[in-house]
Amino acid sequence: MVRPVSLDFEERPPAGDPDGLLLLHHGRGADERDLIGIADLLDPERRLHVVTPGGPLRLAGWPGRHWYAVPRVGYPDPDTFRAAWDALAAFHDETWRRVGVGPERTVLGGFSMGTVMSYALGLAAERPAPAGILAFSGFVPTVEGWEPSLADRANLAVFIAHGRNDNVMEIGFARAARELFEGGGLTVDYHESEAGHQIDPAHLPPARDWLAGALR
């Protein structure tokens, strides 16, 4: 078993006592600073405590941080995936203790590779179910040693947004995730646009409304 490592992070505290926790996980080659800028767009009233951890992996020839190595899109490298999963699980546990907000009032979210990690932690049978998963331009991973658990997550809300012109993680990944979740009885708020591999600004207002409802 790979020993968990501590993760660097940024955070934006709430205006008062937090109504919930939003954990945002960055994409490939970015870092813990990448998504902190959308905290006020997703939570303009500053009701939530927002934390953005950085991935544990650095790869030669690549900038920034990574969660796992990519032999093939959709299929993370098992060893680096498991190391990141362990580190992120430990980070989530410590954040819940430190902030004083539990998983039942937490949304796991992210972009691209960060969405993959949100699915990986939020849908793991051995992990507590969060209130929701906010998924921008990602996929449910196919990786040895991990399977999504849906039967025990009936109250989990999911928001999926993806661009039809995404040439990194194609739109079929989002449609497959929607089919998987709805087939498992989960409620999915699903959005497509003509965007490429990015967080489409047009998806932020519905994401903001969904987030408020998921943590109400």
CSV table of C-alpha atoms in Angstrom, one decimal:
chain,number,residue,atom,x,y,z
A,1,MET,CA,0.0,0.0,0.0
A,2,VAL,CA,1.3,3.5,-0.9
A,3,ARG,CA,1.7,5.7,2.1
A,4,PRO,CA,-0.5,8.8,1.9
A,5,VAL,CA,1.3,12.1,1.4
A,6,SER,CA,0.2,15.6,2.6
A,7,LEU,CA,-1.2,17.8,-0.1
A,8,ASP,CA,-0.7,21.5,-0.7
A,9,PHE,CA,-4.0,23.4,-0.9
A,10,GLU,CA,-5.7,26.8,-1.2
A,11,GLU,CA,-8.9,27.8,0.5
A,12,ARG,CA,-11.6,30.4,0.6
A,13,PRO,CA,-13.4,30.6,3.9
A,14,PRO,CA,-17.0,31.4,4.2
A,15,ALA,CA,-18.4,34.8,5.3
A,16,GLY,CA,-19.7,33.2,8.5
A,17,ASP,CA,-20.4,29.7,9.9
A,18,PRO,CA,-20.2,27.4,6.8
A,19,ASP,CA,-23.4,25.9,5.4
A,20,GLY,CA,-21.2,23.3,3.7
A,21,LEU,CA,-17.9,22.4,2.2
A,22,LEU,CA,-16.9,22.5,-1.5
A,23,LEU,CA,-13.7,20.5,-2.4
A,24,LEU,CA,-12.5,21.4,-5.9
A,25,HIS,CA,-9.9,19.2,-7.7
A,26,HIS,CA,-7.8,20.7,-10.5
A,27,GLY,CA,-7.1,19.2,-13.9
A,28,ARG,CA,-4.0,17.8,-15.5
A,29,GLY,CA,-0.9,20.0,-15.3
A,30,ALA,CA,-2.6,22.7,-13.1
A,31,ASP,CA,-2.2,23.1,-9.3
A,32,GLU,CA,-4.1,23.9,-6.2
A,33,ARG,CA,-4.5,27.6,-7.3
A,34,ASP,CA,-6.3,26.8,-10.5
A,35,LEU,CA,-9.9,26.5,-9.4
A,36,ILE,CA,-9.9,28.8,-6.3
A,37,GLY,CA,-10.9,31.7,-8.7
A,38,ILE,CA,-14.3,30.2,-9.4
A,39,ALA,CA,-15.2,29.8,-5.7
A,40,ASP,CA,-17.0,33.2,-5.7
A,41,LEU,CA,-18.7,32.4,-9.0
A,42,LEU,CA,-20.1,29.2,-7.7
A,43,ASP,CA,-20.8,30.5,-4.2
A,44,PRO,CA,-21.2,34.3,-4.5
A,45,GLU,CA,-22.8,34.6,-1.0
A,46,ARG,CA,-19.8,32.9,0.5
A,47,ARG,CA,-22.0,30.4,2.4
A,48,LEU,CA,-19.5,27.6,1.8
A,49,HIS,CA,-15.9,26.8,2.9
A,50,VAL,CA,-14.0,26.1,-0.4
A,51,VAL,CA,-10.8,24.1,-0.4
A,52,THR,CA,-8.7,23.2,-3.5
A,53,PRO,CA,-6.0,20.6,-3.0
A,54,GLY,CA,-3.1,20.1,-5.3
A,55,GLY,CA,-2.3,16.7,-6.9
A,56,PRO,CA,0.6,14.7,-5.4
A,57,LEU,CA,2.3,13.8,-8.7
A,58,ARG,CA,4.8,15.7,-10.9
A,59,LEU,CA,5.8,14.2,-14.3
A,60,ALA,CA,9.0,14.9,-16.2
A,61,GLY,CA,8.3,17.1,-19.2
A,62,TRP,CA,4.9,18.2,-17.9
A,63,PRO,CA,4.1,21.4,-16.0
A,64,GLY,CA,2.1,21.6,-12.8
A,65,ARG,CA,0.7,18.8,-10.8
A,66,HIS,CA,-1.1,15.6,-11.7
A,67,TRP,CA,-3.3,13.1,-9.9
A,68,TYR,CA,-2.2,10.1,-12.0
A,69,ALA,CA,-0.3,9.1,-15.1
A,70,VAL,CA,-2.4,8.7,-18.3
A,71,PRO,CA,-1.5,5.7,-20.5
A,72,ARG,CA,-4.9,6.0,-22.2
A,73,VAL,CA,-7.8,8.5,-21.7
A,74,GLY,CA,-10.4,6.9,-19.5
A,75,TYR,CA,-8.1,4.4,-18.1
A,76,PRO,CA,-5.8,5.8,-15.3
A,77,ASP,CA,-2.5,4.1,-14.5
A,78,PRO,CA,-3.4,1.9,-11.5
A,79,ASP,CA,-0.3,2.6,-9.3
A,80,THR,CA,-0.4,6.4,-9.5
A,81,PHE,CA,-4.2,6.4,-9.3
A,82,ARG,CA,-4.1,4.4,-6.1
A,83,ALA,CA,-1.4,6.6,-4.6
A,84,ALA,CA,-3.5,9.7,-5.4
A,85,TRP,CA,-6.7,8.1,-4.1
A,86,ASP,CA,-5.0,7.3,-0.8
A,87,ALA,CA,-3.5,10.8,-0.4
A,88,LEU,CA,-6.8,12.5,-1.3
A,89,ALA,CA,-8.8,10.3,1.0
A,90,ALA,CA,-6.5,11.2,3.8
A,91,PHE,CA,-6.8,14.9,2.8
A,92,HIS,CA,-10.6,14.8,2.8
A,93,ASP,CA,-10.7,13.2,6.2
A,94,GLU,CA,-8.4,15.8,7.7
A,95,THR,CA,-10.3,18.6,6.0
A,96,TRP,CA,-13.6,17.4,7.5
A,97,ARG,CA,-12.0,17.3,10.9
A,98,ARG,CA,-10.3,20.7,10.5
A,99,VAL,CA,-13.2,22.6,9.1
A,100,GLY,CA,-15.9,20.9,11.2
A,101,VAL,CA,-18.1,20.0,8.2
A,102,GLY,CA,-18.8,16.4,7.5
A,103,PRO,CA,-19.2,14.5,4.2
A,104,GLU,CA,-23.0,14.7,4.2
A,105,ARG,CA,-22.6,18.5,3.7
A,106,THR,CA,-19.7,18.3,1.2
A,107,VAL,CA,-19.7,18.5,-2.5
A,108,LEU,CA,-16.7,17.0,-4.4
A,109,GLY,CA,-16.0,18.7,-7.7
A,110,GLY,CA,-13.5,19.4,-10.3
A,111,PHE,CA,-12.4,19.8,-13.8
A,112,SER,CA,-11.0,17.1,-16.2
A,113,MET,CA,-8.7,14.9,-14.2
A,114,GLY,CA,-10.1,16.5,-11.0
A,115,THR,CA,-13.6,15.3,-12.0
A,116,VAL,CA,-12.2,11.8,-12.3
A,117,MET,CA,-10.8,12.0,-8.7
A,118,SER,CA,-14.2,13.4,-7.5
A,119,TYR,CA,-15.9,10.4,-8.9
A,120,ALA,CA,-13.2,8.1,-7.6
A,121,LEU,CA,-13.6,9.3,-4.0
A,122,GLY,CA,-17.3,10.1,-4.1
A,123,LEU,CA,-18.4,6.8,-5.5
A,124,ALA,CA,-16.1,4.4,-3.6
A,125,ALA,CA,-17.9,1.9,-1.4
A,126,GLU,CA,-15.3,2.3,1.3
A,127,ARG,CA,-15.7,6.1,1.5
A,128,PRO,CA,-18.5,8.1,3.0
A,129,ALA,CA,-21.0,9.4,0.5
A,130,PRO,CA,-20.9,13.2,-0.1
A,131,ALA,CA,-23.9,15.4,-0.7
A,132,GLY,CA,-23.0,15.7,-4.4
A,133,ILE,CA,-20.5,15.6,-7.2
A,134,LEU,CA,-19.9,18.6,-9.4
A,135,ALA,CA,-18.3,17.2,-12.6
A,136,PHE,CA,-16.9,19.5,-15.3
A,137,SER,CA,-15.4,17.7,-18.4
A,138,GLY,CA,-14.4,14.4,-16.9
A,139,PHE,CA,-15.2,10.7,-16.9
A,140,VAL,CA,-15.9,7.8,-14.5
A,141,PRO,CA,-12.6,5.9,-14.5
A,142,THR,CA,-12.0,2.4,-15.6
A,143,VAL,CA,-9.1,1.2,-13.4
A,144,GLU,CA,-8.0,-2.0,-11.7
A,145,GLY,CA,-9.1,-2.2,-8.1
A,146,TRP,CA,-11.8,0.4,-8.2
A,147,GLU,CA,-15.5,0.2,-9.1
A,148,PRO,CA,-18.3,2.8,-8.7
A,149,SER,CA,-20.8,2.0,-5.9
A,150,LEU,CA,-24.2,3.4,-6.6
A,151,ALA,CA,-26.6,1.2,-4.6
A,152,ASP,CA,-25.5,2.9,-1.3
A,153,ARG,CA,-25.6,6.5,-2.7
A,154,ALA,CA,-29.3,6.9,-3.5
A,155,ASN,CA,-29.3,10.5,-2.1
A,156,LEU,CA,-26.2,11.6,-4.0
A,157,ALA,CA,-26.8,14.5,-6.4
A,158,VAL,CA,-24.7,14.8,-9.6
A,159,PHE,CA,-24.1,17.8,-11.9
A,160,ILE,CA,-22.4,17.0,-15.2
A,161,ALA,CA,-21.3,19.7,-17.7
A,162,HIS,CA,-19.2,18.9,-20.8
A,163,GLY,CA,-18.4,20.4,-24.2
A,164,ARG,CA,-19.4,18.6,-27.4
A,165,ASN,CA,-16.1,19.9,-29.0
A,166,ASP,CA,-13.9,18.5,-26.2
A,167,ASN,CA,-10.9,16.9,-28.0
A,168,VAL,CA,-9.2,15.7,-24.8
A,169,MET,CA,-12.1,13.9,-23.0
A,170,GLU,CA,-14.8,13.4,-25.6
A,171,ILE,CA,-18.5,14.0,-24.9
A,172,GLY,CA,-19.2,10.3,-24.9
A,173,PHE,CA,-17.7,10.1,-21.4
A,174,ALA,CA,-20.2,12.5,-20.0
A,175,ARG,CA,-23.1,10.7,-21.7
A,176,ALA,CA,-21.9,7.4,-20.4
A,177,ALA,CA,-21.7,8.8,-16.9
A,178,ARG,CA,-25.2,10.2,-17.1
A,179,GLU,CA,-26.5,6.8,-18.3
A,180,LEU,CA,-24.7,5.0,-15.5
A,181,PHE,CA,-26.0,7.3,-12.7
A,182,GLU,CA,-29.5,7.5,-13.9
A,183,GLY,CA,-29.6,3.7,-14.3
A,184,GLY,CA,-28.4,3.5,-10.7
A,185,GLY,CA,-31.2,5.7,-9.5
A,186,LEU,CA,-29.2,8.9,-8.9
A,187,THR,CA,-30.5,12.3,-9.8
A,188,VAL,CA,-28.4,14.0,-12.6
A,189,ASP,CA,-28.4,17.6,-13.7
A,190,TYR,CA,-26.9,17.3,-17.1
A,191,HIS,CA,-25.5,20.0,-19.5
A,192,GLU,CA,-23.8,20.1,-22.8
A,193,SER,CA,-22.6,23.0,-24.9
A,194,GLU,CA,-20.4,23.6,-28.0
A,195,ALA,CA,-17.3,24.2,-25.8
A,196,GLY,CA,-14.0,22.4,-26.0
A,197,HIS,CA,-12.0,21.1,-23.0
A,198,GLN,CA,-12.8,23.9,-20.6
A,199,ILE,CA,-15.3,25.0,-18.0
A,200,ASP,CA,-17.8,26.8,-20.1
A,201,PRO,CA,-18.8,30.0,-18.5
A,202,ALA,CA,-22.4,29.3,-19.6
A,203,HIS,CA,-22.4,26.3,-17.2
A,204,LEU,CA,-21.5,28.2,-14.1
A,205,PRO,CA,-24.9,29.8,-13.4
A,206,PRO,CA,-26.7,26.4,-13.4
A,207,ALA,CA,-23.8,24.9,-11.5
A,208,ARG,CA,-24.3,27.6,-8.9
A,209,ASP,CA,-28.0,27.0,-8.6
A,210,TRP,CA,-27.5,23.2,-8.4
A,211,LEU,CA,-24.8,23.6,-5.7
A,212,ALA,CA,-27.1,25.7,-3.5
A,213,GLY,CA,-29.8,23.0,-3.8
A,214,ALA,CA,-27.4,20.1,-3.2
A,215,LEU,CA,-26.3,21.7,0.1
A,216,ARG,CA,-29.6,23.1,1.2
